[in-house]
Amino acid sequence: MIKAVIFDLDGTLVDTIEDIAAAVNSAFAKYGYPPRLGREMYKMVGNGMRNLIKQALPQAVSDQSIIEECASAAIKAYAEKPAVYSRAYPGIDELLVGLKSRGIPSAIISNKPDILTRMVVDAVFPGHDFRVVQGEKPGVPRKPDPDSSLEIAAVLGAKPEEVLYLGDSDVDMLMAGAAGFFSVGAAWGFRGTEELEKAGAMRIIDQPVELLSLL
C-alpha cells in the first residue's frame, strides 16, 4: 500500500527548461561563450548545475575553474529569475489535489541547488504543502544515491516499499530502485520512455493523474 509520494522537480512536476537555459546563457554571455537552446539541454539536466555547464560549454573548454565560474554565475542568474517561464505540467495541479484529498503526503527531491529548488517550488506551487522540499546541498550525495530520499520517506512516515517515486530520468529510476521505492516514470518529461524503461521504471505513465490509479 502506498502511503507517500516523492517527486522529482525538473521535467516531472515543472517544465523548467527555458528558465534553466536563460540562466546558463546569461553565464555564457558573461564569459563569451555561445548560447544554447533550451531543447538542447533536455539530456543535460538532472545531475546538478556543474555537470550541466560542463556539457553545455563548447567541447574545447575543459578547465575546471571555468566550469566552476560559469556554474556560479548561472546559479546567481537563476536565483534572480527562478520562474519566469516555468510552469507546472498539465494535470499536475489535479494530481496534487488528488493526493491531498486522499491524505497522502508528498515531498520533492531534486539535484538542482537547494535554494533554487525551493524558489521554483514556492513560485509555481504557492498553495501546496509539500512536507519536504530538498535540492542539492554541499556534502550531501545527490541522486541516484538513495540516502536523502530514504530520510525523506522516514519524515513522511513511510517504509521504502510504501513510497511511490515519480521522475523523468534514468537518475530518478536508479535512485528509486536503490531505495526500494515503487518507481514510476513520467513520459511527458525531459528524457522520454526509452531511457526510463532501460533504467528500470516499474511503471510509466503518460498523464500525471494516472498516478492516482497506482495508489
Coordinates of C-alpha atoms in Angstrom, one line a residue:
M1 CA 0.0 0.0 0.0
I2 CA 1.4 3.4 -1.0
K3 CA 1.5 5.8 1.9
A4 CA 3.6 8.6 0.5
V5 CA 4.7 10.1 -2.8
I6 CA 8.1 11.7 -3.6
F7 CA 8.6 13.7 -6.7
D8 CA 11.5 14.8 -8.9
L9 CA 11.1 18.5 -9.9
D10 CA 12.5 19.4 -13.3
G11 CA 10.8 17.6 -16.1
T12 CA 8.4 15.9 -13.7
L13 CA 6.3 18.5 -11.9
V14 CA 7.5 21.6 -13.7
D15 CA 8.8 22.4 -17.2
T16 CA 11.8 24.5 -16.2
I17 CA 13.9 24.2 -19.3
E18 CA 13.6 27.8 -20.5
D19 CA 14.5 29.3 -17.2
I20 CA 17.5 27.0 -16.9
A21 CA 18.6 27.9 -20.4
A22 CA 18.2 31.6 -19.7
A23 CA 20.4 31.3 -16.6
V24 CA 23.1 29.2 -18.4
N25 CA 23.1 31.6 -21.3
S26 CA 23.4 34.6 -19.0
A27 CA 26.6 33.0 -17.6
F28 CA 27.9 32.1 -21.0
A29 CA 27.4 35.6 -22.3
K30 CA 29.4 36.9 -19.4
Y31 CA 32.4 34.7 -20.4
G32 CA 31.9 35.0 -24.2
Y33 CA 30.6 31.5 -24.9
P34 CA 27.8 30.9 -27.4
P35 CA 24.2 30.4 -26.1
R36 CA 22.4 27.1 -26.1
L37 CA 18.8 26.4 -26.9
G38 CA 16.5 25.1 -24.2
R39 CA 15.7 21.9 -26.2
E40 CA 19.4 21.2 -26.4
M41 CA 19.6 20.9 -22.6
Y42 CA 16.9 18.2 -22.1
K43 CA 19.6 15.4 -21.9
M44 CA 21.9 17.6 -19.8
V45 CA 19.6 18.4 -16.9
G46 CA 19.4 16.1 -13.9
N47 CA 22.9 15.8 -12.5
G48 CA 23.4 19.2 -11.0
M49 CA 24.4 22.6 -12.4
R50 CA 28.1 21.9 -12.7
N51 CA 27.5 18.9 -14.8
L52 CA 25.0 20.8 -16.9
I53 CA 27.5 23.6 -17.5
K54 CA 30.2 21.1 -18.4
Q55 CA 28.0 19.5 -21.1
A56 CA 26.7 22.8 -22.4
L57 CA 30.1 24.5 -22.9
P58 CA 32.0 24.1 -26.2
Q59 CA 33.9 20.8 -26.2
A60 CA 37.2 22.7 -26.3
V61 CA 36.5 24.1 -22.8
S62 CA 37.6 21.7 -20.1
D63 CA 39.2 23.9 -17.5
Q64 CA 37.6 23.1 -14.2
S65 CA 37.9 26.7 -12.9
I66 CA 35.9 28.0 -15.9
I67 CA 33.2 25.4 -15.3
E68 CA 33.0 26.5 -11.7
E69 CA 32.9 30.2 -12.6
C70 CA 30.1 29.6 -15.2
A71 CA 28.2 27.4 -12.8
S72 CA 28.3 30.0 -10.0
A73 CA 27.3 32.7 -12.5
A74 CA 24.4 30.6 -13.8
I75 CA 23.2 29.9 -10.2
K76 CA 23.2 33.6 -9.4
A77 CA 21.3 34.4 -12.6
Y78 CA 18.8 31.7 -11.9
A79 CA 18.2 32.9 -8.4
E80 CA 17.4 36.4 -9.7
K81 CA 14.8 35.0 -12.1
P82 CA 13.8 31.5 -11.0
A83 CA 10.4 31.1 -12.6
V84 CA 9.8 33.5 -15.4
Y85 CA 8.8 30.8 -17.9
S86 CA 8.4 27.7 -15.6
R87 CA 5.0 26.2 -15.3
A88 CA 3.6 23.0 -13.8
Y89 CA 2.8 20.4 -16.4
P90 CA -0.9 20.0 -17.4
G91 CA -2.5 17.7 -14.9
I92 CA 0.0 18.2 -12.0
D93 CA -2.3 20.5 -10.0
E94 CA -5.1 17.9 -10.3
L95 CA -2.7 15.2 -9.2
L96 CA -1.6 17.2 -6.1
V97 CA -5.3 17.9 -5.2
G98 CA -6.0 14.2 -5.6
L99 CA -3.1 13.3 -3.2
K100 CA -4.3 15.8 -0.6
S101 CA -7.9 14.5 -0.7
R102 CA -6.6 11.0 -0.1
G103 CA -4.4 12.2 2.8
I104 CA -1.2 11.1 1.1
P105 CA 1.8 13.3 2.0
S106 CA 4.2 14.3 -0.7
A107 CA 7.8 15.7 -1.0
I108 CA 10.3 16.8 -3.6
I109 CA 13.9 15.8 -4.1
S110 CA 16.0 17.4 -6.8
N111 CA 19.6 17.7 -8.0
K112 CA 19.0 21.4 -8.6
P113 CA 20.8 23.5 -5.9
D114 CA 18.6 23.6 -2.8
I115 CA 17.9 27.3 -2.8
L116 CA 16.8 27.2 -6.4
T117 CA 14.7 24.2 -5.8
R118 CA 12.8 26.0 -3.0
M119 CA 12.5 29.2 -5.1
V120 CA 10.9 27.4 -8.0
V121 CA 8.6 25.4 -5.8
D122 CA 7.5 28.5 -3.9
A123 CA 6.8 30.3 -7.2
V124 CA 5.0 27.5 -9.1
F125 CA 3.1 25.9 -6.1
P126 CA 2.4 28.7 -3.6
G127 CA -0.7 26.9 -2.3
H128 CA 0.6 23.3 -1.9
D129 CA 2.1 22.0 1.2
F130 CA 4.9 19.6 0.3
R131 CA 6.1 18.0 3.5
V132 CA 9.8 18.2 2.4
V133 CA 11.4 20.2 -0.4
Q134 CA 15.1 19.3 -0.9
G135 CA 17.7 20.1 -3.5
E136 CA 21.4 19.6 -3.8
K137 CA 23.3 20.5 -0.7
P138 CA 27.1 20.7 -0.2
G139 CA 28.5 17.5 1.3
V140 CA 25.2 15.5 0.7
P141 CA 25.3 12.9 -2.1
R142 CA 22.8 13.7 -4.8
K143 CA 20.6 11.3 -6.8
P144 CA 21.0 8.5 -7.7
D145 CA 22.4 8.0 -4.1
P146 CA 19.3 6.9 -2.2
D147 CA 20.2 8.1 1.3
S148 CA 18.4 11.5 1.2
S149 CA 15.3 10.0 -0.3
L150 CA 15.2 7.4 2.4
E151 CA 15.4 10.1 5.0
I152 CA 12.5 11.9 3.4
A153 CA 10.5 8.7 3.4
A154 CA 11.0 8.5 7.1
V155 CA 9.8 12.0 7.6
L156 CA 6.7 11.1 5.6
G157 CA 6.1 8.2 7.9
A158 CA 6.5 5.6 5.2
K159 CA 8.7 2.5 4.7
P160 CA 10.5 2.3 1.4
E161 CA 8.1 -0.2 -0.1
E162 CA 5.2 2.2 0.8
V163 CA 6.7 5.1 -1.3
L164 CA 5.9 5.9 -4.9
Y165 CA 8.6 7.9 -6.6
L166 CA 7.8 9.8 -9.8
G167 CA 10.6 11.1 -12.0
D168 CA 11.6 11.6 -15.7
S169 CA 15.2 10.4 -15.9
D170 CA 17.5 7.4 -15.5
V171 CA 18.9 9.1 -12.4
D172 CA 15.5 9.1 -10.9
M173 CA 14.7 5.5 -11.6
L174 CA 18.1 4.3 -10.4
M175 CA 17.7 6.2 -7.2
A176 CA 14.2 4.8 -6.7
G177 CA 15.4 1.3 -7.3
A178 CA 18.3 1.6 -4.9
A179 CA 15.9 3.0 -2.2
G180 CA 13.3 0.2 -2.7
F181 CA 10.6 2.6 -3.9
F182 CA 7.8 1.9 -6.4
S183 CA 9.4 3.7 -9.4
V184 CA 7.1 5.5 -11.9
G185 CA 8.4 7.2 -15.0
A186 CA 6.9 10.5 -16.3
A187 CA 6.7 10.1 -20.0
W188 CA 6.0 13.8 -20.5
G189 CA 9.4 14.8 -19.1
F190 CA 12.8 15.7 -20.5
R191 CA 14.1 12.2 -21.2
G192 CA 11.4 10.0 -22.7
T193 CA 10.2 6.5 -22.2
E194 CA 13.1 4.6 -23.7
E195 CA 15.5 5.9 -21.0
L196 CA 13.0 5.3 -18.3
E197 CA 12.5 1.7 -19.4
K198 CA 16.2 1.0 -19.6
A199 CA 16.7 2.4 -16.1
G200 CA 14.2 0.0 -14.6
A201 CA 11.0 2.0 -14.2
M202 CA 8.3 -0.2 -12.8
R203 CA 5.6 1.8 -14.5
I204 CA 5.5 4.6 -17.0
I205 CA 2.6 7.0 -17.2
D206 CA 1.6 9.4 -19.9
Q207 CA -0.5 11.8 -17.8
P208 CA 0.1 12.9 -14.2
V209 CA -3.4 11.9 -13.0
E210 CA -2.7 8.3 -13.9
L211 CA -0.6 8.2 -10.8
L212 CA -3.7 8.2 -8.7
S213 CA -4.8 4.8 -10.0
L214 CA -1.5 3.3 -8.8
L215 CA -2.1 4.2 -5.1

